Tab-separated table of C-alpha atoms in Angstrom:
chain	number	residue	atom	x	y	z
A	1	UNK	CA	0.000	0.000	0.000
A	2	UNK	CA	1.223	3.566	-0.643
A	3	UNK	CA	2.882	5.384	2.218
A	4	UNK	CA	1.229	8.339	3.913
A	5	UNK	CA	1.338	11.440	1.726
A	6	UNK	CA	2.286	14.930	2.858
A	7	UNK	CA	1.086	17.468	0.321
A	8	UNK	CA	2.064	21.059	-0.177
A	9	UNK	CA	-1.404	22.246	-1.020
A	10	UNK	CA	-2.803	22.505	2.517
A	11	UNK	CA	-1.786	25.747	4.283
A	12	UNK	CA	-0.200	25.700	7.697
A	13	UNK	CA	-2.779	27.984	9.299
A	14	UNK	CA	-6.385	28.921	8.715
A	15	UNK	CA	-6.496	31.991	6.496
A	16	UNK	CA	-10.249	32.443	6.056
A	17	UNK	CA	-12.105	35.194	7.810
A	18	UNK	CA	-14.655	32.941	9.504
A	19	UNK	CA	-14.411	32.192	13.165
A	20	UNK	CA	-14.276	28.454	13.750
A	21	UNK	CA	-17.815	27.147	13.988
A	22	UNK	CA	-18.820	25.248	17.098
A	23	UNK	CA	-19.672	21.606	16.595
A	24	UNK	CA	-23.335	22.173	17.450
A	25	UNK	CA	-23.765	25.071	15.023
A	26	UNK	CA	-22.015	23.308	12.166
A	27	UNK	CA	-23.705	19.960	12.771
A	28	UNK	CA	-27.199	21.425	12.941
A	29	UNK	CA	-26.630	23.562	9.838
A	30	UNK	CA	-25.383	20.867	7.471
A	31	UNK	CA	-26.879	17.711	9.007
A	32	UNK	CA	-30.402	18.267	7.666
A	33	UNK	CA	-29.389	19.002	4.039
A	34	UNK	CA	-27.073	15.976	4.120
A	35	UNK	CA	-29.791	13.818	5.665
A	36	UNK	CA	-32.389	14.921	3.110
A	37	UNK	CA	-30.063	14.276	0.165
A	38	UNK	CA	-28.963	10.845	1.383
A	39	UNK	CA	-32.327	9.495	2.489
A	40	UNK	CA	-34.077	10.591	-0.699
A	41	UNK	CA	-31.761	8.466	-2.831
A	42	UNK	CA	-32.969	5.258	-1.153
A	43	UNK	CA	-36.325	6.172	0.378
A	44	UNK	CA	-38.415	4.496	-2.318
A	45	UNK	CA	-36.589	1.140	-2.433
A	46	UNK	CA	-39.105	-0.720	-0.258
A	47	UNK	CA	-41.994	1.337	-1.691
A	48	UNK	CA	-41.191	0.433	-5.313
A	49	UNK	CA	-43.710	-2.440	-5.758
A	50	UNK	CA	-46.522	-0.352	-4.227
A	51	UNK	CA	-45.754	2.577	-6.536
A	52	UNK	CA	-45.699	0.141	-9.481
A	53	UNK	CA	-49.174	-1.099	-8.546
A	54	UNK	CA	-50.513	2.440	-8.152
A	55	UNK	CA	-48.886	4.032	-11.191
A	56	UNK	CA	-48.004	0.996	-13.361
A	57	UNK	CA	-44.810	-0.726	-14.514
A	58	UNK	CA	-42.183	-2.312	-12.250
A	59	UNK	CA	-39.509	-2.276	-14.954
A	60	UNK	CA	-39.791	1.510	-15.228
A	61	UNK	CA	-39.425	2.080	-11.480
A	62	UNK	CA	-35.630	1.943	-11.631
A	63	UNK	CA	-35.867	5.387	-13.203
A	64	UNK	CA	-37.386	6.760	-10.015
A	65	UNK	CA	-33.900	6.303	-8.557
A	66	UNK	CA	-31.892	6.766	-11.761
A	67	UNK	CA	-33.672	10.018	-12.704
A	68	UNK	CA	-32.801	11.561	-9.355
A	69	UNK	CA	-29.220	10.282	-9.465
A	70	UNK	CA	-28.759	11.452	-13.055
A	71	UNK	CA	-29.820	15.005	-12.215
A	72	UNK	CA	-27.708	15.001	-9.056
A	73	UNK	CA	-24.706	13.695	-11.011
A	74	UNK	CA	-24.949	16.436	-13.625
A	75	UNK	CA	-25.423	19.281	-11.152
A	76	UNK	CA	-22.860	18.211	-8.523
A	77	UNK	CA	-19.812	19.780	-10.285
A	78	UNK	CA	-21.877	22.864	-11.123
A	79	UNK	CA	-22.827	23.394	-7.482
A	80	UNK	CA	-19.208	22.934	-6.429
A	81	UNK	CA	-18.036	25.630	-8.816
A	82	UNK	CA	-20.904	27.954	-7.873
A	83	UNK	CA	-20.118	27.466	-4.184
A	84	UNK	CA	-16.502	28.485	-4.802
A	85	UNK	CA	-17.724	31.575	-6.703
A	86	UNK	CA	-20.675	32.843	-4.669
A	87	UNK	CA	-20.239	31.243	-1.241
A	88	UNK	CA	-21.282	27.766	-0.202
A	89	UNK	CA	-23.862	29.012	2.296
A	90	UNK	CA	-25.718	31.074	-0.344
A	91	UNK	CA	-25.714	28.351	-2.998
A	92	UNK	CA	-26.861	25.723	-0.473
A	93	UNK	CA	-29.948	27.820	0.278
A	94	UNK	CA	-30.782	27.869	-3.451
A	95	UNK	CA	-30.299	24.096	-3.739
A	96	UNK	CA	-32.667	23.563	-0.801
A	97	UNK	CA	-35.367	25.626	-2.535
A	98	UNK	CA	-35.162	23.540	-5.735
A	99	UNK	CA	-35.152	20.293	-3.757
A	100	UNK	CA	-38.281	21.243	-1.788
A	101	UNK	CA	-40.088	22.278	-5.004
A	102	UNK	CA	-39.242	18.917	-6.566
A	103	UNK	CA	-40.470	17.097	-3.447
A	104	UNK	CA	-43.828	18.854	-3.716
A	105	UNK	CA	-44.096	17.857	-7.393
A	106	UNK	CA	-43.301	14.218	-6.500
A	107	UNK	CA	-46.006	14.168	-3.844
A	108	UNK	CA	-48.599	15.374	-6.369
A	109	UNK	CA	-47.487	13.238	-9.358
A	110	UNK	CA	-50.447	11.399	-11.018
A	111	UNK	CA	-48.481	9.045	-13.333
A	112	UNK	CA	-45.215	7.102	-13.325
A	113	UNK	CA	-43.420	9.327	-15.829
A	114	UNK	CA	-44.700	12.469	-14.114
A	115	UNK	CA	-43.152	11.113	-10.910
A	116	UNK	CA	-39.889	10.397	-12.737
A	117	UNK	CA	-39.841	13.952	-14.153
A	118	UNK	CA	-40.484	15.347	-10.664
A	119	UNK	CA	-37.636	13.198	-9.316
A	120	UNK	CA	-35.339	14.754	-11.918
A	121	UNK	CA	-36.351	18.215	-10.669
A	122	UNK	CA	-35.745	17.079	-7.102
A	123	UNK	CA	-32.315	15.777	-8.107
A	124	UNK	CA	-31.418	19.148	-9.623
A	125	UNK	CA	-31.574	20.519	-6.089
A	126	UNK	CA	-30.370	17.394	-4.322
A	127	UNK	CA	-27.107	17.454	-6.282
A	128	UNK	CA	-26.012	20.481	-4.284
A	129	UNK	CA	-27.030	19.384	-0.797
A	130	UNK	CA	-24.297	16.804	-0.240
A	131	UNK	CA	-21.599	18.704	-2.178
A	132	UNK	CA	-22.031	21.967	-0.335
A	133	UNK	CA	-22.494	20.345	3.077
A	134	UNK	CA	-19.190	18.513	2.684
A	135	UNK	CA	-17.481	21.656	1.384
A	136	UNK	CA	-18.680	23.622	4.410
A	137	UNK	CA	-17.103	21.012	6.691
A	138	UNK	CA	-13.800	21.408	4.847
A	139	UNK	CA	-14.101	25.210	4.988
A	140	UNK	CA	-14.774	25.476	8.714
A	141	UNK	CA	-12.851	22.513	10.189
A	142	UNK	CA	-9.023	22.094	10.174
A	143	UNK	CA	-7.645	18.847	8.628
A	144	UNK	CA	-6.479	17.330	11.921
A	145	UNK	CA	-10.020	17.591	13.352
A	146	UNK	CA	-11.846	16.354	10.247
A	147	UNK	CA	-11.751	12.610	11.018
A	148	UNK	CA	-13.955	13.158	14.076
A	149	UNK	CA	-16.362	15.414	12.176
A	150	UNK	CA	-16.361	13.234	9.065
A	151	UNK	CA	-17.103	10.181	11.212
A	152	UNK	CA	-20.194	11.851	12.657
A	153	UNK	CA	-21.416	13.063	9.310
A	154	UNK	CA	-20.641	9.731	7.649
A	155	UNK	CA	-22.856	8.122	10.284
A	156	UNK	CA	-25.657	10.571	9.391
A	157	UNK	CA	-25.172	9.806	5.709
A	158	UNK	CA	-25.137	6.047	6.107
A	159	UNK	CA	-28.071	5.879	8.510
A	160	UNK	CA	-30.185	8.091	6.267
A	161	UNK	CA	-29.104	6.333	3.064
A	162	UNK	CA	-29.891	2.835	4.187
A	163	UNK	CA	-32.562	3.807	6.709
A	164	UNK	CA	-34.584	5.140	3.774
A	165	UNK	CA	-35.963	1.714	2.797
A	166	UNK	CA	-36.907	1.010	6.430
A	167	UNK	CA	-38.858	4.256	6.723
A	168	UNK	CA	-40.305	3.797	3.238
A	169	UNK	CA	-41.555	0.305	4.025
A	170	UNK	CA	-43.180	1.459	7.270
A	171	UNK	CA	-44.931	4.393	5.594
A	172	UNK	CA	-46.152	2.251	2.701
A	173	UNK	CA	-47.584	-0.357	5.081
A	174	UNK	CA	-49.371	2.204	7.255
A	175	UNK	CA	-50.125	5.102	4.919
A	176	UNK	CA	-49.547	6.617	1.479
A	177	UNK	CA	-46.135	6.612	-0.244
A	178	UNK	CA	-46.679	10.264	-1.253
A	179	UNK	CA	-45.900	11.319	2.326
A	180	UNK	CA	-42.337	10.158	1.712
A	181	UNK	CA	-41.955	13.292	-0.419
A	182	UNK	CA	-44.270	15.743	1.310
A	183	UNK	CA	-42.369	15.431	4.601
A	184	UNK	CA	-39.464	17.243	2.899
A	185	UNK	CA	-41.416	20.517	2.926
A	186	UNK	CA	-41.158	21.231	6.686
A	187	UNK	CA	-37.683	19.647	6.822
A	188	UNK	CA	-36.519	21.913	4.010
A	189	UNK	CA	-37.754	25.035	5.783
A	190	UNK	CA	-36.008	23.979	8.996
A	191	UNK	CA	-32.778	23.262	7.097
A	192	UNK	CA	-32.894	26.649	5.343
A	193	UNK	CA	-33.262	28.418	8.681
A	194	UNK	CA	-30.251	26.634	10.172
A	195	UNK	CA	-28.064	27.207	7.107
A	196	UNK	CA	-28.960	30.912	7.124
A	197	UNK	CA	-27.351	31.214	10.577
A	198	UNK	CA	-23.889	30.380	9.191
A	199	UNK	CA	-21.482	33.297	8.524
A	200	UNK	CA	-21.997	35.163	5.254
A	201	UNK	CA	-19.209	34.452	2.746
A	202	UNK	CA	-16.817	37.133	1.547
A	203	UNK	CA	-16.476	37.858	-2.209
A	204	UNK	CA	-14.369	35.225	-3.974
A	205	UNK	CA	-11.600	35.850	-6.477
A	206	UNK	CA	-13.189	33.120	-8.633
A	207	UNK	CA	-16.465	35.034	-8.960
A	208	UNK	CA	-15.641	36.447	-12.414
A	209	UNK	CA	-14.146	33.253	-13.871
A	210	UNK	CA	-15.647	32.222	-17.252
A	211	UNK	CA	-18.580	29.812	-17.370
A	212	UNK	CA	-18.720	26.556	-19.332
A	213	UNK	CA	-22.261	25.953	-20.704
A	214	UNK	CA	-20.954	23.706	-23.507
A	215	UNK	CA	-19.313	21.415	-20.966
A	216	UNK	CA	-22.521	21.177	-18.939
A	217	UNK	CA	-24.533	20.255	-22.065
A	218	UNK	CA	-22.035	17.655	-23.291
A	219	UNK	CA	-21.804	16.057	-19.865
A	220	UNK	CA	-25.604	15.929	-19.533
A	221	UNK	CA	-26.054	14.241	-22.927
A	222	UNK	CA	-23.212	11.789	-22.295
A	223	UNK	CA	-24.462	10.811	-18.836
A	224	UNK	CA	-28.120	10.524	-19.893
A	225	UNK	CA	-27.420	8.399	-22.983
A	226	UNK	CA	-25.036	6.102	-21.086
A	227	UNK	CA	-27.513	5.554	-18.247
A	228	UNK	CA	-30.354	4.953	-20.703
A	229	UNK	CA	-28.298	2.258	-22.401
A	230	UNK	CA	-27.291	0.555	-19.158
A	231	UNK	CA	-30.834	0.680	-17.802
A	232	UNK	CA	-32.870	-0.312	-20.872
A	233	UNK	CA	-30.676	-2.468	-23.123
A	234	UNK	CA	-31.777	-6.074	-22.991
A	235	UNK	CA	-35.325	-5.652	-21.741
A	236	UNK	CA	-36.734	-2.529	-23.453
A	237	UNK	CA	-34.782	-3.107	-26.672
A	238	UNK	CA	-32.296	-5.738	-27.826
A	239	UNK	CA	-28.613	-5.208	-27.117
A	240	UNK	CA	-27.926	-5.694	-30.840
A	241	UNK	CA	-30.430	-3.173	-32.198
A	242	UNK	CA	-30.536	0.270	-33.774
A	243	UNK	CA	-31.665	1.875	-30.493
A	244	UNK	CA	-28.829	0.233	-28.610
A	245	UNK	CA	-26.212	1.228	-31.168
A	246	UNK	CA	-27.528	4.794	-31.339
A	247	UNK	CA	-27.417	5.345	-27.578
A	248	UNK	CA	-23.970	3.750	-27.280
A	249	UNK	CA	-22.541	5.860	-30.111
A	250	UNK	CA	-24.111	9.009	-28.645
A	251	UNK	CA	-22.593	8.303	-25.226
A	252	UNK	CA	-19.126	7.553	-26.624
A	253	UNK	CA	-19.182	10.473	-29.076
A	254	UNK	CA	-20.266	13.082	-26.551
A	255	UNK	CA	-17.820	11.645	-24.021
A	256	UNK	CA	-14.902	12.072	-26.411
A	257	UNK	CA	-16.053	15.577	-27.339
A	258	UNK	CA	-16.402	16.441	-23.646
A	259	UNK	CA	-12.857	15.249	-22.891
A	260	UNK	CA	-11.397	17.446	-25.650
A	261	UNK	CA	-13.544	20.449	-24.732
A	262	UNK	CA	-12.708	20.279	-21.032
A	263	UNK	CA	-8.964	20.181	-21.690
A	264	UNK	CA	-9.157	23.395	-23.735
A	265	UNK	CA	-11.520	25.415	-21.517
A	266	UNK	CA	-9.765	27.821	-19.104
A	267	UNK	CA	-12.260	27.075	-16.306
A	268	UNK	CA	-13.838	23.680	-17.103
A	269	UNK	CA	-17.142	22.437	-15.740
A	270	UNK	CA	-15.577	19.187	-14.513
A	271	UNK	CA	-12.832	19.476	-11.862
A	272	UNK	CA	-10.239	17.776	-14.085
A	273	UNK	CA	-7.401	19.712	-12.443
A	274	UNK	CA	-8.108	17.834	-9.213
A	275	UNK	CA	-8.398	14.489	-11.012
A	276	UNK	CA	-4.883	15.025	-12.394
A	277	UNK	CA	-3.420	15.234	-8.870
A	278	UNK	CA	-1.576	11.929	-8.267
A	279	UNK	CA	-3.727	9.524	-6.279
A	280	UNK	CA	-7.070	11.288	-6.732
A	281	UNK	CA	-8.034	9.094	-9.678
A	282	UNK	CA	-7.674	5.942	-7.585
A	283	UNK	CA	-9.791	7.507	-4.830
A	284	UNK	CA	-12.520	8.284	-7.370
A	285	UNK	CA	-12.475	4.742	-8.763
A	286	UNK	CA	-12.809	3.283	-5.266
A	287	UNK	CA	-15.777	5.588	-4.582
A	288	UNK	CA	-17.442	4.522	-7.843
A	289	UNK	CA	-17.009	0.874	-6.854
A	290	UNK	CA	-18.421	1.570	-3.391
A	291	UNK	CA	-21.436	3.601	-4.479
A	292	UNK	CA	-22.310	1.375	-7.444
A	293	UNK	CA	-22.290	-1.640	-5.147
A	294	UNK	CA	-24.141	-0.052	-2.230
A	295	UNK	CA	-26.950	1.590	-4.189
A	296	UNK	CA	-27.473	-1.495	-6.355
A	297	UNK	CA	-27.826	-3.565	-3.181
A	298	UNK	CA	-30.181	-1.069	-1.537
A	299	UNK	CA	-32.357	-0.874	-4.667
A	300	UNK	CA	-32.428	-4.578	-5.574
A	301	UNK	CA	-32.522	-6.337	-2.196
A	302	UNK	CA	-36.038	-5.118	-1.194
A	303	UNK	CA	-37.355	-6.077	-4.654
A	304	UNK	CA	-35.726	-9.506	-4.324
A	305	UNK	CA	-37.310	-10.034	-0.912
A	306	UNK	CA	-40.783	-8.829	-1.932
A	307	UNK	CA	-40.983	-10.469	-5.370
A	308	UNK	CA	-38.918	-13.621	-4.767
A	309	UNK	CA	-39.446	-14.250	-1.032
A	310	UNK	CA	-42.949	-12.707	-0.763
A	311	UNK	CA	-41.942	-10.462	2.155
A	312	UNK	CA	-43.954	-7.362	3.038
A	313	UNK	CA	-42.630	-3.881	2.330
A	314	UNK	CA	-41.973	-3.295	6.025
A	315	UNK	CA	-40.136	-6.612	6.403
A	316	UNK	CA	-38.030	-5.933	3.319
A	317	UNK	CA	-37.104	-2.529	4.687
A	318	UNK	CA	-36.198	-3.947	8.095
A	319	UNK	CA	-34.010	-6.544	6.398
A	320	UNK	CA	-31.670	-3.671	5.519
A	321	UNK	CA	-31.145	-2.718	9.170
A	322	UNK	CA	-27.985	-4.889	9.456
A	323	UNK	CA	-26.583	-2.956	6.509
A	324	UNK	CA	-27.416	0.325	8.241
A	325	UNK	CA	-25.858	-0.672	11.538
A	326	UNK	CA	-22.826	-2.093	9.778
A	327	UNK	CA	-22.224	1.168	7.938
A	328	UNK	CA	-22.457	3.163	11.147
A	329	UNK	CA	-19.975	0.801	12.795
A	330	UNK	CA	-17.633	0.922	9.804
A	331	UNK	CA	-17.629	4.710	9.527
A	332	UNK	CA	-17.146	5.134	13.271
A	333	UNK	CA	-14.303	2.610	13.321
A	334	UNK	CA	-12.654	4.309	10.367
A	335	UNK	CA	-12.891	7.747	12.001
A	336	UNK	CA	-11.428	6.548	15.300
A	337	UNK	CA	-8.681	4.560	13.581
A	338	UNK	CA	-7.681	7.578	11.480
A	339	UNK	CA	-7.734	9.904	14.498
A	340	UNK	CA	-5.623	7.519	16.588
A	341	UNK	CA	-3.032	6.711	13.913
A	342	UNK	CA	-3.117	10.168	12.257
A	343	UNK	CA	-3.255	8.382	8.893
A	344	UNK	CA	-6.331	8.287	6.660
A	345	UNK	CA	-7.113	5.764	3.900
A	346	UNK	CA	-5.867	2.522	5.471
A	347	UNK	CA	-9.175	0.661	5.975
A	348	UNK	CA	-11.107	1.067	2.656
A	349	UNK	CA	-9.257	-1.743	0.795
A	350	UNK	CA	-10.093	-4.193	3.576
A	351	UNK	CA	-13.670	-2.923	3.827
A	352	UNK	CA	-14.455	-3.246	0.127
A	353	UNK	CA	-12.734	-6.622	-0.017
A	354	UNK	CA	-14.917	-7.906	2.815
A	355	UNK	CA	-18.013	-6.525	1.066
A	356	UNK	CA	-17.061	-8.361	-2.138
A	357	UNK	CA	-16.805	-11.656	-0.242
A	358	UNK	CA	-20.152	-11.068	1.484
A	359	UNK	CA	-21.883	-10.326	-1.828
A	360	UNK	CA	-20.325	-13.421	-3.351
A	361	UNK	CA	-21.866	-15.443	-0.525
A	362	UNK	CA	-25.294	-14.084	-1.517
A	363	UNK	CA	-24.631	-15.304	-5.044
A	364	UNK	CA	-23.760	-18.902	-4.103
A	365	UNK	CA	-25.578	-19.725	-0.846
A	366	UNK	CA	-29.273	-20.718	-0.639
A	367	UNK	CA	-31.504	-17.739	0.211
A	368	UNK	CA	-32.340	-17.257	3.880
A	369	UNK	CA	-32.941	-14.262	6.115
A	370	UNK	CA	-29.938	-15.183	8.281
A	371	UNK	CA	-27.539	-15.303	5.322
A	372	UNK	CA	-28.875	-11.999	3.989
A	373	UNK	CA	-28.575	-10.332	7.410
A	374	UNK	CA	-24.990	-11.459	7.997
A	375	UNK	CA	-23.909	-10.546	4.464
A	376	UNK	CA	-25.612	-7.155	4.733
A	377	UNK	CA	-23.867	-6.386	8.026
A	378	UNK	CA	-20.448	-7.264	6.587
A	379	UNK	CA	-21.153	-5.180	3.489
A	380	UNK	CA	-22.211	-2.268	5.676
A	381	UNK	CA	-19.031	-2.293	7.723
A	382	UNK	CA	-16.972	-2.341	4.552
A	383	UNK	CA	-18.952	0.444	2.877
A	384	UNK	CA	-18.691	2.630	5.974
A	385	UNK	CA	-14.913	2.904	5.658
A	386	UNK	CA	-14.854	4.443	2.180
A	387	UNK	CA	-16.407	7.918	2.082
A	388	UNK	CA	-14.790	9.467	5.209
A	389	UNK	CA	-11.304	8.550	3.971
A	390	UNK	CA	-12.085	9.673	0.426
A	391	UNK	CA	-13.339	13.062	1.639
A	392	UNK	CA	-10.256	13.749	3.753
A	393	UNK	CA	-7.876	12.647	0.991
A	394	UNK	CA	-9.396	14.779	-1.755
A	395	UNK	CA	-9.769	17.833	0.487
A	396	UNK	CA	-6.135	17.710	1.602
A	397	UNK	CA	-4.798	17.075	-1.888
A	398	UNK	CA	-6.922	19.829	-3.451
A	399	UNK	CA	-6.222	22.543	-0.836
A	400	UNK	CA	-8.549	25.120	0.712
A	401	UNK	CA	-9.047	27.223	-2.419
A	402	UNK	CA	-10.603	24.259	-4.239
A	403	UNK	CA	-12.667	22.693	-1.469
A	404	UNK	CA	-15.894	23.170	-3.422
A	405	UNK	CA	-14.454	21.559	-6.535
A	406	UNK	CA	-13.032	18.696	-4.452
A	407	UNK	CA	-16.397	18.065	-2.778
A	408	UNK	CA	-18.098	18.290	-6.183
A	409	UNK	CA	-15.684	15.732	-7.617
A	410	UNK	CA	-16.442	13.244	-4.840
A	411	UNK	CA	-20.178	13.831	-5.128
A	412	UNK	CA	-19.912	13.430	-8.899
A	413	UNK	CA	-18.100	10.114	-8.615
A	414	UNK	CA	-20.442	8.859	-5.894
A	415	UNK	CA	-23.537	9.832	-7.875
A	416	UNK	CA	-22.057	8.417	-11.080
A	417	UNK	CA	-21.335	5.102	-9.407
A	418	UNK	CA	-24.781	5.037	-7.776
A	419	UNK	CA	-26.563	5.804	-11.041
A	420	UNK	CA	-24.506	3.321	-13.039
A	421	UNK	CA	-24.900	0.620	-10.399
A	422	UNK	CA	-28.654	1.105	-10.103
A	423	UNK	CA	-29.171	1.316	-13.868
A	424	UNK	CA	-26.782	-1.461	-14.910
A	425	UNK	CA	-27.554	-4.030	-12.216
A	426	UNK	CA	-31.257	-3.158	-12.233
A	427	UNK	CA	-31.287	-3.557	-16.003
A	428	UNK	CA	-29.453	-6.880	-15.681
A	429	UNK	CA	-32.013	-8.126	-13.142
A	430	UNK	CA	-34.990	-7.157	-15.310
A	431	UNK	CA	-33.328	-8.701	-18.371
A	432	UNK	CA	-32.742	-12.001	-16.562
A	433	UNK	CA	-36.330	-11.924	-15.297
A	434	UNK	CA	-37.566	-11.118	-18.821
A	435	UNK	CA	-39.579	-8.147	-17.512
A	436	UNK	CA	-40.984	-5.897	-20.203
A	437	UNK	CA	-41.534	-2.230	-19.314
A	438	UNK	CA	-44.611	-0.170	-19.802
A	439	UNK	CA	-47.865	0.002	-17.901
A	440	UNK	CA	-49.933	-2.616	-16.158
A	441	UNK	CA	-48.637	-5.474	-18.280
A	442	UNK	CA	-45.270	-5.231	-16.622
A	443	UNK	CA	-46.756	-5.500	-13.155
A	444	UNK	CA	-48.893	-8.514	-14.036
A	445	UNK	CA	-45.936	-10.247	-15.681
A	446	UNK	CA	-43.779	-9.759	-12.581
A	447	UNK	CA	-46.486	-11.176	-10.318
A	448	UNK	CA	-46.382	-14.450	-12.264
A	449	UNK	CA	-42.643	-15.040	-11.660
A	450	UNK	CA	-41.735	-18.136	-9.661
A	451	UNK	CA	-39.471	-17.815	-6.586
A	452	UNK	CA	-36.956	-20.179	-8.203
A	453	UNK	CA	-36.707	-17.964	-11.293
A	454	UNK	CA	-36.246	-14.840	-9.184
A	455	UNK	CA	-33.612	-16.522	-6.973
A	456	UNK	CA	-31.596	-17.710	-9.972
A	457	UNK	CA	-31.644	-14.271	-11.589
A	458	UNK	CA	-30.646	-12.436	-8.433
A	459	UNK	CA	-27.842	-14.891	-7.672
A	460	UNK	CA	-26.282	-13.889	-10.980
A	461	UNK	CA	-26.846	-10.208	-10.220
A	462	UNK	CA	-25.256	-10.494	-6.766
A	463	UNK	CA	-22.234	-12.142	-8.372
A	464	UNK	CA	-21.860	-9.194	-10.743
A	465	UNK	CA	-22.225	-6.734	-7.843
A	466	UNK	CA	-19.506	-8.632	-5.931
A	467	UNK	CA	-17.149	-8.156	-8.896
A	468	UNK	CA	-17.849	-4.399	-8.782
A	469	UNK	CA	-16.936	-4.282	-5.082
A	470	UNK	CA	-13.734	-6.236	-5.753
A	471	UNK	CA	-12.673	-3.744	-8.425
A	472	UNK	CA	-13.325	-0.935	-5.939
A	473	UNK	CA	-11.076	-2.681	-3.412
A	474	UNK	CA	-8.260	-2.902	-5.977
A	475	UNK	CA	-8.575	0.848	-6.631
A	476	UNK	CA	-8.556	1.575	-2.886
A	477	UNK	CA	-5.259	-0.297	-2.551
A	478	UNK	CA	-3.702	2.167	-5.016
A	479	UNK	CA	-5.151	5.270	-3.302
A	480	UNK	CA	-2.747	7.363	-1.165
A	481	UNK	CA	-2.640	7.382	2.632
A	482	UNK	CA	-2.761	10.883	4.127
A	483	UNK	CA	-0.686	12.156	7.068
A	484	UNK	CA	-3.120	14.083	9.283
A	485	UNK	CA	-0.565	15.523	11.699
A	486	UNK	CA	0.583	18.157	9.217
A	487	UNK	CA	-1.872	21.074	9.160
């Protein structure tokens, strides 16, 4: 493994004009936006079959998650740059307003595709909540104290991310799934009030830097076409078809054009300057492996339990509790280990490796609630080690002047991995189940599936997810270890 890295980017002393925020003020200001962003990415996992019965089409429900993640992926770098320009506090307030408006639209949606469109709007705001919350931590907390803070906030993120299906299953069993969105209205107002109490930012030297609308457009087209292909190829159209070839060519073509355009732009939309820092690329690949694995598991496991094992929505949601508790334990252990050794980045390779083995056990062992619980707990502990270390590493390597871009890069990679994992592994599951999208026919076809057919399909999917976690572990081995004693 690489030795601990001492960079020259991090200044010796705090040079900003803000007084150090107390833990209570900082935690209360950024906890709610972080909680709302994380829980909304997984909230509908256990509610998916009920929404499919109400609005039609199980095969299309993956886009309830993918639409949100796609919008959040596209806007994450934009919010990071805007936060560096106009102040992270101000931009976070704007992101909260968009997120709450999208939540209201979701709660009132009358059809499946109206709900998906509203989720895209919600994601346009949600893309900034996590980015700017993490950037505010880096702005107000010195590096040596970040492991403790990042451990607390990682616990909030993991509990809300994986606790979403538990809450969603309970609400669906005892009420209407629309309340899962409408509850964001009072939470959003409370979050906006707490964020408004943070110090006002001073004018930034980056305020007048040139914009990059062409980069935003190219990235949006590339990401959307790639996710459409991963999500729909094989069950909405054949892999060897004109639609498949067209989407693949569009994704590759716009991706190549985006790479050339970003290299030439003086202030590119994507934080490529941070990616070029030695070691950051490996951190990003490990985060993609982590998020693709975790979100695929959170999305698919409740469907597997409800469709293949005939569990209720509440039971399927509760089955993810071991994953939740494991992630809390993993993030807490990682924070304490980093604080005690003053070195960050040691545990993620072991964590992702353990998660890969646990997922492989789901692929080969007979289905049982005990096996799923143990595997979920091991996966959770492994997942919990990744994001805190990745945040500290990228923040220290990027330096204080680029904290927003560094947070945006991590959010971009996490959202990209989550969207790709949900779309690709969800598409693989629906292809193996031979589910056809579109309306009531899809729901009726799914209801006729035998448990043996569902188990066989999901065993193959869990094997593919295990391979993704293993690749993430290999990337984490290459990532740098950071010396936290140097300010």
